[in-house]
Amino acid sequence: MKNLVVLTGAGISAESGIKTFREMGGLWEEYDVMEVASPHAWENNQELVMRFYNERRKKLLEASPNEGHIGLVELEKYFNVHIVTQNVDDLHERAGSKNILHLHGELKKSRSTIDPNLIYEISGWELKTGDKCEKGSQLRPHIVWFGEAVPAIAEAADICEKADIFVVVGTSLNVYPAAGLIDYAPNGIPVFLIDPNDVGTKNTEITFIKEKAGTGVQKLIGFLKEKSGSND
Ligand code: APR
C-alpha cells in the first residue's frame, strides 16, 4: 500500500466545536499567546496557564470527532496512513486512526517539571497546583509551548520523506517547524490542501480543495478512489 501522510491543524477539529487559533474569534484573539503558552507564562502566572488548559480540556471532553477525522480513518482501507498533527486534542485517536504523531503535545496528559520522561494521563478536566509527579515536582500541561523545542519533529520529517501522497488539512502553516514539513515531501508526489480559506504556501503543485474538513476529506477520498479505479 502507498504511504499517505496527513499534516493536520486546528481546522480539522473546528467542526467538532474546538476553536482555531488565528481566525477571527480564534483563541489568539482572546488570549495573548505569550501569557498562556510559553515558559515565561508558566514562570509568571502558573494559575492562569493551568486555567487556560483546564478550560480547553473541559471543552475537549464535550467534543466528538467529526466527518473530517472519520474520513481519514476510512482512507486506511486504501493507504498506509500516517497522521502528523499539530493538534493537542485526541479526536484523531477517538475517530480510530492508527498512526498519529503529536507535534505539539497532548491536552489530556501532564508532564513532570523536573523529568520530561514522566508523562501521565490526566483523569477528568483539571490539572491543579499541587499535583505532583512521582519525584515530587509540580506537573505541567504536556504541551509544546512557544519558544520550546519540538521533540517529535525529526520523526515527523522521516514520515514525510516517505510519503507517496501528502495531504494538509486545516492549518494556516504559520508555525514552524511544523509548517516546514511540507518541504520534506518528495518532489513530484501529489499534494492536496483542504481548507475553506486561502493558505499561503510556496508549493505551486498543490491541489487545493477549498472546503471545510468534513466535506473536503470526502472529496479527497472520491478523488483518490477515482484515480486508483477502486469501486468500493
Ligand atoms: N475545516 C478545515 N479547515 C478549517 C476549518 C474547517 N472547518 N475552519 C477553519 N479552518 C482553517 C483556517 O482557514 C486556517 O487556515 O484552519 C486553519 C487554522 O489555522 P490556525 O488557527 O493558525 O491553526 P494551526 O495552523 O493548527 O496552528 C498551528 O499554532 O498556536 C499554535 O500550537 C498551536 O498547533 C497550533 C499552531
Coordinates of N, CA and C and ligand atoms in Angstrom, one line a residue:
M1 N 0.8 -1.2 0.0 CA 0.0 0.0 0.0 C 0.9 1.3 0.0
K2 N 0.4 2.3 -0.6 CA 1.1 3.5 -0.7 C 1.0 4.3 0.7
N3 N 2.1 5.1 0.9 CA 2.1 5.9 2.2 C 1.3 7.2 1.9
L4 N 0.3 7.4 2.7 CA -0.4 8.7 2.6 C -0.2 9.4 3.9
V5 N 0.5 10.6 3.9 CA 0.8 11.4 5.1 C -0.1 12.6 5.1
V6 N -0.7 12.8 6.3 CA -1.6 13.9 6.5 C -1.1 14.8 7.6
L7 N -0.9 16.1 7.3 CA -0.5 17.0 8.3 C -1.8 17.8 8.7
T8 N -2.2 17.7 9.9 CA -3.4 18.4 10.3 C -3.1 19.5 11.3
G9 N -4.1 20.5 11.3 CA -4.0 21.6 12.2 C -5.4 21.8 12.8
A10 N -5.5 22.9 13.5 CA -6.7 23.2 14.3 C -8.0 23.1 13.5
G11 N -7.9 23.4 12.2 CA -9.1 23.5 11.3 C -9.8 22.1 11.2
I12 N -9.1 21.0 11.4 CA -9.8 19.7 11.2 C -10.7 19.5 12.4
S13 N -10.4 20.2 13.5 CA -11.3 20.0 14.7 C -12.3 21.1 14.9
A14 N -12.3 22.1 14.0 CA -13.3 23.2 14.1 C -14.7 22.7 14.1
E15 N -15.0 21.8 13.2 CA -16.4 21.3 13.1 C -16.8 20.4 14.3
S16 N -15.9 20.2 15.2 CA -16.2 19.5 16.4 C -16.4 20.5 17.6
G17 N -16.3 21.8 17.2 CA -16.5 22.8 18.2 C -15.3 23.3 18.9
I18 N -14.1 22.9 18.4 CA -12.8 23.3 19.1 C -12.4 24.6 18.3
K19 N -12.0 25.6 19.0 CA -11.6 26.9 18.4 C -10.3 26.8 17.7
T20 N -10.1 27.4 16.5 CA -8.8 27.5 15.9 C -8.1 28.7 16.6
F21 N -6.9 29.0 16.1 CA -6.0 30.0 16.8 C -6.0 31.4 16.1
R22 N -5.9 31.4 14.8 CA -5.6 32.6 14.1 C -6.7 33.2 13.3
E23 N -7.9 32.6 13.4 CA -9.0 33.2 12.6 C -9.7 34.3 13.5
M24 N -10.7 35.0 12.9 CA -11.5 35.9 13.7 C -12.2 35.1 14.8
G25 N -12.1 35.5 16.0 CA -12.8 34.7 17.1 C -11.9 33.5 17.5
G26 N -10.7 33.4 17.0 CA -9.8 32.3 17.4 C -9.2 32.6 18.7
L27 N -8.5 31.6 19.3 CA -8.0 31.6 20.6 C -7.0 32.8 20.8
W28 N -6.2 33.0 19.8 CA -5.1 34.0 20.0 C -5.6 35.5 19.8
E29 N -7.0 35.6 19.6 CA -7.6 36.9 19.6 C -8.0 37.2 21.1
E30 N -8.4 36.1 21.7 CA -9.0 36.1 23.1 C -7.8 36.2 24.1
Y31 N -6.7 35.5 23.8 CA -5.6 35.5 24.8 C -4.3 35.9 24.1
D32 N -3.4 36.5 25.0 CA -2.1 36.8 24.5 C -1.3 35.5 24.6
V33 N -0.9 35.0 23.4 CA -0.2 33.7 23.4 C 1.0 33.6 24.4
M34 N 1.8 34.6 24.5 CA 2.9 34.6 25.4 C 2.6 34.6 26.9
E35 N 1.3 34.9 27.2 CA 0.9 35.0 28.6 C 0.2 33.6 29.0
V36 N 0.0 32.7 28.0 CA -0.6 31.5 28.4 C 0.1 30.2 27.9
A37 N 0.9 30.4 26.8 CA 1.5 29.3 26.2 C 3.0 29.5 25.9
S38 N 3.7 29.8 27.0 CA 5.2 30.0 26.9 C 5.8 29.6 28.2
P39 N 7.1 29.3 28.3 CA 7.8 29.1 29.5 C 7.7 30.3 30.4
H40 N 7.8 31.5 29.8 CA 7.7 32.7 30.6 C 6.3 32.8 31.3
A41 N 5.3 32.4 30.6 CA 3.9 32.4 31.2 C 3.9 31.5 32.4
W42 N 4.5 30.3 32.3 CA 4.5 29.3 33.4 C 5.2 29.8 34.6
E43 N 6.3 30.6 34.4 CA 7.1 31.1 35.5 C 6.3 32.3 36.1
N44 N 5.6 33.0 35.3 CA 5.0 34.3 35.7 C 3.6 34.1 36.4
N45 N 2.8 33.2 35.8 CA 1.4 33.0 36.3 C 0.9 31.6 36.0
Q46 N 1.4 30.7 36.9 CA 1.1 29.3 36.7 C -0.4 29.0 36.7
E47 N -1.1 29.8 37.6 CA -2.6 29.6 37.7 C -3.3 29.9 36.4
L48 N -2.9 31.0 35.8 CA -3.5 31.4 34.5 C -3.3 30.3 33.4
V49 N -2.0 29.8 33.3 CA -1.7 28.8 32.3 C -2.5 27.6 32.6
M50 N -2.6 27.2 33.9 CA -3.3 26.0 34.2 C -4.8 26.2 33.9
R51 N -5.4 27.3 34.2 CA -6.8 27.6 33.9 C -7.1 27.6 32.4
F52 N -6.2 28.2 31.6 CA -6.3 28.2 30.2 C -6.4 26.7 29.6
Y53 N -5.5 25.9 30.0 CA -5.5 24.5 29.5 C -6.7 23.7 30.1
N54 N -7.0 24.0 31.4 CA -8.1 23.3 32.0 C -9.4 23.5 31.3
E55 N -9.6 24.8 30.9 CA -10.8 25.2 30.1 C -10.9 24.5 28.8
R56 N -9.7 24.4 28.1 CA -9.7 23.8 26.8 C -9.9 22.2 27.0
R57 N -9.4 21.7 28.0 CA -9.6 20.2 28.3 C -11.1 19.9 28.5
K58 N -11.7 20.8 29.3 CA -13.1 20.7 29.6 C -13.9 20.7 28.3
K59 N -13.6 21.6 27.4 CA -14.3 21.7 26.1 C -14.0 20.4 25.2
L60 N -12.8 19.9 25.3 CA -12.4 18.7 24.5 C -13.2 17.5 25.0
L61 N -13.5 17.4 26.3 CA -14.2 16.3 26.8 C -15.7 16.3 26.3
E62 N -16.2 17.5 26.0 CA -17.5 17.5 25.5 C -17.6 17.3 23.9
A63 N -16.4 17.3 23.3 CA -16.4 17.3 21.8 C -16.3 15.9 21.3
S64 N -16.7 15.7 20.0 CA -16.6 14.4 19.4 C -15.9 14.5 18.0
P65 N -15.3 13.5 17.5 CA -14.7 13.6 16.2 C -15.7 13.9 15.1
N66 N -15.3 14.6 14.1 CA -16.3 14.9 13.0 C -15.9 14.1 11.7
E67 N -16.7 14.4 10.7 CA -16.5 13.7 9.4 C -15.1 13.8 8.9
G68 N -14.4 14.9 9.2 CA -13.0 15.0 8.7 C -12.1 14.0 9.3
H69 N -12.2 13.8 10.7 CA -11.4 12.8 11.4 C -11.8 11.4 10.9
I70 N -13.1 11.2 10.8 CA -13.6 9.9 10.4 C -13.2 9.5 9.0
G71 N -13.2 10.5 8.1 CA -12.8 10.2 6.7 C -11.4 9.8 6.6
L72 N -10.5 10.3 7.5 CA -9.1 9.9 7.4 C -8.9 8.5 7.9
V73 N -9.8 8.0 8.7 CA -9.8 6.6 9.1 C -10.2 5.7 8.0
E74 N -11.2 6.2 7.2 CA -11.7 5.4 6.0 C -10.5 5.2 5.0
L75 N -9.7 6.2 4.9 CA -8.5 6.1 4.0 C -7.6 5.0 4.3
E76 N -7.6 4.5 5.6 CA -6.7 3.4 5.9 C -7.1 2.1 5.2
K77 N -8.3 2.1 4.6 CA -8.7 0.9 3.8 C -7.8 0.8 2.5
Y78 N -7.3 2.0 2.1 CA -6.6 2.0 0.8 C -5.2 2.4 0.9
F79 N -4.8 3.0 2.0 CA -3.4 3.5 2.2 C -2.9 3.2 3.5
N80 N -1.6 3.3 3.6 CA -0.9 3.3 4.8 C -0.9 4.7 5.3
V81 N -1.8 5.0 6.2 CA -2.0 6.5 6.6 C -1.2 6.8 7.8
H82 N -0.4 7.9 7.7 CA 0.3 8.5 8.9 C -0.2 9.9 9.1
I83 N -0.7 10.1 10.3 CA -1.2 11.5 10.7 C -0.1 12.2 11.5
V84 N 0.3 13.3 11.1 CA 1.2 14.2 11.9 C 0.3 15.4 12.2
T85 N 0.1 15.5 13.5 CA -0.9 16.6 13.9 C -0.2 17.7 14.8
Q86 N -0.6 18.9 14.5 CA -0.2 20.0 15.4 C -1.2 20.1 16.6
N87 N -2.3 19.3 16.5 CA -3.4 19.5 17.5 C -3.0 18.7 18.7
V88 N -3.5 19.3 19.8 CA -3.3 18.7 21.1 C -4.5 17.9 21.6
D89 N -5.6 17.9 20.8 CA -6.8 17.2 21.1 C -6.6 15.7 20.8
D90 N -7.5 14.9 21.2 CA -7.4 13.4 20.9 C -8.5 12.9 20.0
L91 N -8.9 13.8 19.1 CA -10.0 13.5 18.2 C -9.6 12.5 17.1
H92 N -8.4 12.6 16.6 CA -7.9 11.5 15.7 C -7.9 10.2 16.3
E93 N -7.5 10.1 17.6 CA -7.4 8.8 18.3 C -8.9 8.3 18.5
R94 N -9.8 9.2 18.9 CA -11.1 8.7 19.2 C -11.9 8.4 17.9
A95 N -11.5 9.0 16.8 CA -12.1 8.6 15.5 C -11.6 7.2 15.1
G96 N -10.4 6.8 15.6 CA -9.9 5.4 15.3 C -8.7 5.4 14.4
S97 N -8.0 6.5 14.1 CA -6.8 6.5 13.3 C -5.7 5.7 14.0
K98 N -4.9 5.0 13.3 CA -3.9 4.1 13.9 C -2.6 4.8 14.2
N99 N -2.1 5.5 13.2 CA -0.7 6.1 13.4 C -0.8 7.6 13.5
I100 N -0.6 8.1 14.7 CA -0.8 9.5 15.0 C 0.5 10.0 15.7
L101 N 1.1 11.1 15.2 CA 2.2 11.7 15.9 C 1.8 13.1 16.3
H102 N 1.8 13.4 17.6 CA 1.5 14.7 18.0 C 2.7 15.6 18.1
L103 N 2.8 16.7 17.3 CA 3.9 17.6 17.3 C 4.0 18.5 18.6
H104 N 2.8 18.9 19.0 CA 2.7 20.0 20.0 C 2.2 19.5 21.3
G105 N 2.3 18.2 21.5 CA 1.8 17.7 22.8 C 0.4 17.2 22.8
E106 N -0.1 16.9 24.0 CA -1.4 16.3 24.2 C -2.1 16.9 25.4
L107 N -3.3 17.5 25.2 CA -4.0 18.2 26.2 C -4.4 17.3 27.4
K108 N -4.7 16.0 27.1 CA -5.1 15.1 28.2 C -4.0 14.5 29.0
K109 N -2.8 15.0 28.7 CA -1.6 14.5 29.5 C -0.9 15.6 30.3
S110 N -0.2 15.2 31.3 CA 0.6 16.1 32.1 C 2.0 15.6 32.1
R111 N 2.9 16.5 32.5 CA 4.4 16.0 32.5 C 5.1 16.6 33.7
S112 N 6.0 15.9 34.2 CA 6.8 16.4 35.3 C 7.7 17.6 34.9
T113 N 7.8 18.5 35.8 CA 8.6 19.7 35.5 C 10.1 19.4 35.8
I114 N 10.5 18.3 36.4 CA 11.9 18.0 36.5 C 12.4 16.8 35.6
D115 N 11.4 16.0 35.2 CA 11.8 14.9 34.4 C 10.8 14.8 33.2
P116 N 11.2 15.3 32.0 CA 10.3 15.3 30.9 C 9.8 13.9 30.4
N117 N 10.5 12.8 30.9 CA 10.1 11.5 30.5 C 8.9 11.0 31.3
L118 N 8.6 11.7 32.4 CA 7.5 11.3 33.3 C 6.2 12.0 32.8
I119 N 5.4 11.2 32.0 CA 4.2 11.7 31.4 C 3.0 10.9 31.9
Y120 N 1.9 11.6 32.3 CA 0.7 11.0 32.9 C -0.5 11.4 32.2
E121 N -1.5 10.5 32.2 CA -2.9 10.8 31.7 C -3.5 11.7 32.8
I122 N -4.2 12.7 32.4 CA -5.0 13.5 33.4 C -6.4 12.9 33.4
S123 N -6.8 12.5 34.6 CA -8.2 12.0 34.6 C -9.1 13.2 34.9
G124 N -10.2 13.3 34.0 CA -11.1 14.4 34.1 C -10.5 15.6 33.4
W125 N -10.9 16.8 33.8 CA -10.5 18.0 33.1 C -9.5 18.9 33.8
E126 N -9.2 18.6 35.1 CA -8.5 19.6 35.8 C -7.1 19.1 36.2
L127 N -6.1 20.0 35.9 CA -4.7 19.8 36.5 C -4.6 21.0 37.5
K128 N -4.1 20.7 38.7 CA -4.1 21.7 39.7 C -2.7 21.9 40.3
T129 N -2.5 23.1 40.8 CA -1.3 23.4 41.6 C -1.3 22.4 42.7
G130 N -0.1 21.7 42.9 CA 0.0 20.7 44.0 C -0.1 19.3 43.4
D131 N -0.5 19.2 42.1 CA -0.5 17.8 41.5 C 1.0 17.6 41.2
K132 N 1.5 16.5 41.7 CA 2.9 16.2 41.6 C 3.3 14.9 40.9
C133 N 4.5 14.9 40.3 CA 5.0 13.6 39.7 C 5.5 12.7 40.8
E134 N 5.9 11.5 40.4 CA 6.4 10.6 41.5 C 7.7 11.0 42.1
K135 N 8.4 12.0 41.5 CA 9.6 12.5 42.1 C 9.3 13.8 42.9
G136 N 8.1 14.1 43.0 CA 7.7 15.2 43.9 C 7.6 16.6 43.3
S137 N 7.8 16.7 42.0 CA 7.7 18.1 41.4 C 6.4 18.3 40.7
Q138 N 6.0 19.6 40.6 CA 4.8 20.0 40.1 C 4.6 19.5 38.6
L139 N 3.4 19.1 38.3 CA 3.1 18.7 36.9 C 2.7 19.9 36.1
R140 N 3.0 19.9 34.8 CA 2.6 20.9 33.9 C 1.9 20.3 32.8
P141 N 1.1 21.1 32.0 CA 0.5 20.5 30.8 C 1.5 19.9 29.8
H142 N 1.2 18.8 29.2 CA 2.1 18.1 28.3 C 1.9 18.8 26.9
I143 N 2.4 20.0 26.8 CA 2.2 20.9 25.6 C 3.5 21.5 25.3
V144 N 3.8 21.5 23.9 CA 5.0 22.3 23.5 C 4.6 23.7 23.4
W145 N 5.2 24.5 24.2 CA 4.9 26.0 24.3 C 5.8 26.7 23.3
F146 N 5.4 27.9 23.0 CA 6.2 28.8 22.1 C 7.5 29.0 22.7
G147 N 8.6 28.9 22.0 CA 9.9 29.0 22.5 C 10.5 27.7 22.9
E148 N 9.8 26.6 22.9 CA 10.3 25.3 23.3 C 10.6 24.5 22.0
A149 N 11.5 23.5 22.2 CA 11.8 22.6 21.1 C 10.6 21.7 20.8
V150 N 10.6 21.2 19.6 CA 9.5 20.2 19.2 C 10.2 18.9 19.1
P151 N 10.1 18.1 20.1 CA 10.9 16.8 20.1 C 10.5 15.8 19.0
A152 N 9.3 15.9 18.6 CA 8.8 14.9 17.6 C 9.2 15.3 16.1
I153 N 9.9 16.4 15.9 CA 10.0 16.9 14.6 C 10.8 16.0 13.7
A154 N 11.9 15.4 14.2 CA 12.8 14.6 13.4 C 12.0 13.3 12.9
E155 N 11.2 12.7 13.8 CA 10.4 11.6 13.4 C 9.3 12.0 12.4
A156 N 8.8 13.2 12.5 CA 7.8 13.7 11.6 C 8.4 13.9 10.2
A157 N 9.6 14.4 10.2 CA 10.3 14.7 8.9 C 10.6 13.3 8.2
D158 N 11.0 12.3 9.0 CA 11.2 11.0 8.4 C 9.9 10.4 7.8
I159 N 8.8 10.6 8.5 CA 7.5 10.1 7.9 C 7.2 10.9 6.6
C160 N 7.4 12.2 6.6 CA 7.0 13.0 5.5 C 7.9 12.6 4.3
E161 N 9.2 12.3 4.5 CA 10.1 11.9 3.4 C 9.6 10.6 2.7
K162 N 8.9 9.8 3.4 CA 8.5 8.5 2.9 C 7.1 8.6 2.2
A163 N 6.5 9.8 2.1 CA 5.1 9.9 1.6 C 5.1 9.7 0.1
D164 N 4.0 9.0 -0.3 CA 3.7 8.9 -1.7 C 2.6 9.9 -2.1
I165 N 1.8 10.2 -1.1 CA 0.8 11.3 -1.3 C 0.8 12.1 0.0
F166 N 0.7 13.4 -0.1 CA 0.8 14.3 1.0 C -0.5 15.1 1.1
V167 N -1.1 15.2 2.3 CA -2.3 15.9 2.4 C -2.2 16.9 3.6
V168 N -2.6 18.1 3.4 CA -2.6 19.1 4.5 C -4.1 19.5 4.8
V169 N -4.5 19.4 6.1 CA -5.9 19.8 6.4 C -5.9 20.8 7.6
G170 N -6.5 21.9 7.3 CA -6.9 22.8 8.4 C -5.7 23.4 9.2
T171 N -4.7 23.9 8.5 CA -3.6 24.6 9.2 C -3.2 25.8 8.4
S172 N -3.0 26.9 9.1 CA -2.6 28.2 8.4 C -1.1 28.1 8.0
L173 N -0.4 27.1 8.3 CA 1.0 26.9 8.0 C 1.8 28.1 8.4
N174 N 1.5 28.6 9.6 CA 2.2 29.8 10.2 C 3.3 29.5 11.2
V175 N 3.1 28.2 11.8 CA 4.0 27.9 12.9 C 5.1 26.9 12.5
Y176 N 6.3 27.3 12.6 CA 7.5 26.4 12.3 C 8.0 25.8 13.6
P177 N 8.6 24.6 13.5 CA 9.0 23.9 12.3 C 7.8 23.1 11.7
A178 N 6.7 23.0 12.3 CA 5.6 22.1 11.7 C 5.3 22.5 10.2
A179 N 5.2 23.8 10.0 CA 4.8 24.3 8.6 C 5.8 23.9 7.6
G180 N 7.1 23.7 8.0 CA 8.1 23.3 7.0 C 8.1 21.8 6.6
L181 N 7.2 21.0 7.3 CA 7.2 19.6 7.0 C 6.8 19.3 5.5
I182 N 6.0 20.2 5.0 CA 5.5 20.0 3.6 C 6.7 20.0 2.6
D183 N 7.8 20.6 3.0 CA 9.0 20.6 2.2 C 9.8 19.3 2.2
Y184 N 9.4 18.4 3.2 CA 10.1 17.1 3.2 C 9.4 16.1 2.3
A185 N 8.2 16.5 1.8 CA 7.5 15.5 0.9 C 8.3 15.4 -0.4
P186 N 8.6 14.2 -0.9 CA 9.4 14.1 -2.1 C 8.8 14.9 -3.3
N187 N 9.7 15.4 -4.1 CA 9.3 16.2 -5.2 C 8.4 15.4 -6.2
G188 N 7.4 16.0 -6.7 CA 6.6 15.4 -7.7 C 5.4 14.6 -7.2
I189 N 5.3 14.3 -5.9 CA 4.2 13.5 -5.4 C 3.0 14.4 -5.4
P190 N 1.8 13.7 -5.5 CA 0.5 14.6 -5.3 C 0.4 15.2 -3.9
V191 N 0.1 16.5 -3.9 CA -0.1 17.2 -2.6 C -1.4 17.8 -2.6
F192 N -2.2 17.6 -1.6 CA -3.6 18.2 -1.5 C -3.6 19.0 -0.3
L193 N -4.4 20.1 -0.4 CA -4.6 21.0 0.8 C -6.0 21.3 0.9
I194 N -6.6 20.9 2.1 CA -8.0 21.1 2.4 C -8.2 22.2 3.4
D195 N -8.8 23.3 3.0 CA -9.1 24.4 3.9 C -10.1 25.3 3.2
P196 N -11.1 25.8 4.0 CA -12.1 26.7 3.4 C -11.5 28.1 3.0
N197 N -10.4 28.4 3.6 CA -9.8 29.7 3.3 C -8.5 29.6 2.6
D198 N -8.0 30.7 2.0 CA -6.7 30.7 1.3 C -5.6 30.4 2.3
V199 N -4.6 29.6 1.9 CA -3.5 29.4 2.8 C -2.2 29.7 2.0
G200 N -1.4 30.5 2.5 CA -0.2 30.9 1.8 C 0.9 29.8 1.8
T201 N 1.2 29.3 0.6 CA 2.3 28.3 0.5 C 3.1 28.5 -0.8
K202 N 4.4 28.1 -0.7 CA 5.2 28.3 -1.9 C 5.0 27.2 -2.9
N203 N 4.4 26.1 -2.4 CA 4.3 24.9 -3.3 C 3.2 25.1 -4.3
T204 N 3.6 25.2 -5.6 CA 2.6 25.5 -6.7 C 2.0 24.3 -7.2
E205 N 2.5 23.1 -6.9 CA 1.9 21.9 -7.4 C 0.7 21.4 -6.6
I206 N 0.3 22.1 -5.6 CA -0.8 21.6 -4.7 C -2.2 21.6 -5.4
T207 N -2.9 20.6 -5.1 CA -4.3 20.6 -5.5 C -5.1 21.1 -4.3
F208 N -5.7 22.3 -4.5 CA -6.4 23.0 -3.4 C -7.8 22.6 -3.3
I209 N -8.3 21.9 -2.3 CA -9.7 21.6 -2.1 C -10.3 22.6 -1.1
K210 N -10.9 23.6 -1.7 CA -11.3 24.8 -0.8 C -12.7 24.4 -0.1
E211 N -12.6 23.6 0.9 CA -13.8 23.1 1.6 C -13.4 23.0 3.1
K212 N -14.4 22.9 3.9 CA -14.2 22.5 5.3 C -13.7 21.1 5.4
A213 N -13.1 20.7 6.5 CA -12.6 19.4 6.6 C -13.6 18.2 6.3
G214 N -14.8 18.4 6.8 CA -15.8 17.3 6.7 C -16.0 17.0 5.2
T215 N -16.4 18.0 4.4 CA -16.7 17.7 3.0 C -15.4 17.6 2.2
G216 N -14.4 18.3 2.6 CA -13.1 18.3 1.9 C -12.5 16.9 1.9
V217 N -12.5 16.2 3.1 CA -11.9 14.9 3.1 C -12.7 13.9 2.3
Q218 N -14.0 14.1 2.3 CA -14.9 13.2 1.4 C -14.5 13.4 0.0
K219 N -14.3 14.7 -0.4 CA -13.9 14.9 -1.8 C -12.6 14.3 -2.1
L220 N -11.7 14.4 -1.2 CA -10.3 13.8 -1.4 C -10.5 12.3 -1.6
I221 N -11.3 11.6 -0.8 CA -11.5 10.2 -0.9 C -12.0 9.8 -2.3
G222 N -13.0 10.6 -2.7 CA -13.6 10.4 -4.0 C -12.5 10.5 -5.1
F223 N -11.7 11.5 -5.0 CA -10.7 11.8 -6.0 C -9.7 10.7 -6.0
L224 N -9.2 10.3 -4.8 CA -8.2 9.2 -4.8 C -8.7 7.9 -5.3
K225 N -10.0 7.6 -5.0 CA -10.6 6.3 -5.4 C -10.7 6.3 -6.9
E226 N -11.1 7.5 -7.5 CA -11.3 7.6 -8.9 C -10.0 7.3 -9.6
K227 N -8.9 7.9 -9.1 CA -7.6 7.8 -9.7 C -7.1 6.4 -9.6
S228 N -7.4 5.6 -8.5 CA -6.9 4.3 -8.4 C -7.9 3.3 -9.0
G229 N -9.1 3.7 -9.5 CA -10.0 2.9 -10.2 C -10.8 2.0 -9.2
S230 N -10.8 2.3 -7.9 CA -11.5 1.5 -6.9 C -13.0 1.7 -7.0
N231 N -13.7 0.6 -6.8 CA -15.2 0.7 -6.8 C -15.9 0.6 -5.4
D232 N -15.1 0.4 -4.3 CA -15.8 0.3 -3.0 C -16.5 1.6 -2.6
Ligands
APR1 N1 -12.1 22.8 8.1 C1 -10.8 22.9 7.6 N2 -10.0 24.0 7.9 C2 -10.6 25.0 8.6 C3 -11.9 24.9 9.1 C4 -12.7 23.7 8.8 N3 -13.9 23.6 9.2 N4 -12.1 26.0 9.8 C5 -11.0 26.8 9.7 N5 -10.1 26.1 9.0 C6 -8.7 26.5 8.7 C7 -8.4 28.0 8.7 O1 -8.8 28.6 7.5 C8 -6.9 28.1 9.0 O2 -6.2 28.0 7.8 O3 -7.8 26.0 9.8 C9 -6.7 26.8 9.8 C10 -6.4 27.1 11.3 O4 -5.2 27.8 11.4 P1 -4.6 28.2 12.8 O5 -5.6 28.8 13.7 O6 -3.4 29.0 12.6 O7 -4.2 26.8 13.4 P2 -2.9 25.9 13.2 O8 -2.3 26.1 11.9 O9 -3.2 24.5 13.6 O10 -1.9 26.5 14.3 C11 -0.6 25.9 14.5 O11 -0.3 27.4 16.3 O12 -0.6 28.4 18.4 C12 -0.4 27.3 17.7 O13 0.3 25.5 18.8 C13 -0.8 26.0 18.2 O14 -0.7 23.9 17.0 C14 -1.1 25.3 16.9 C15 -0.2 26.0 15.9

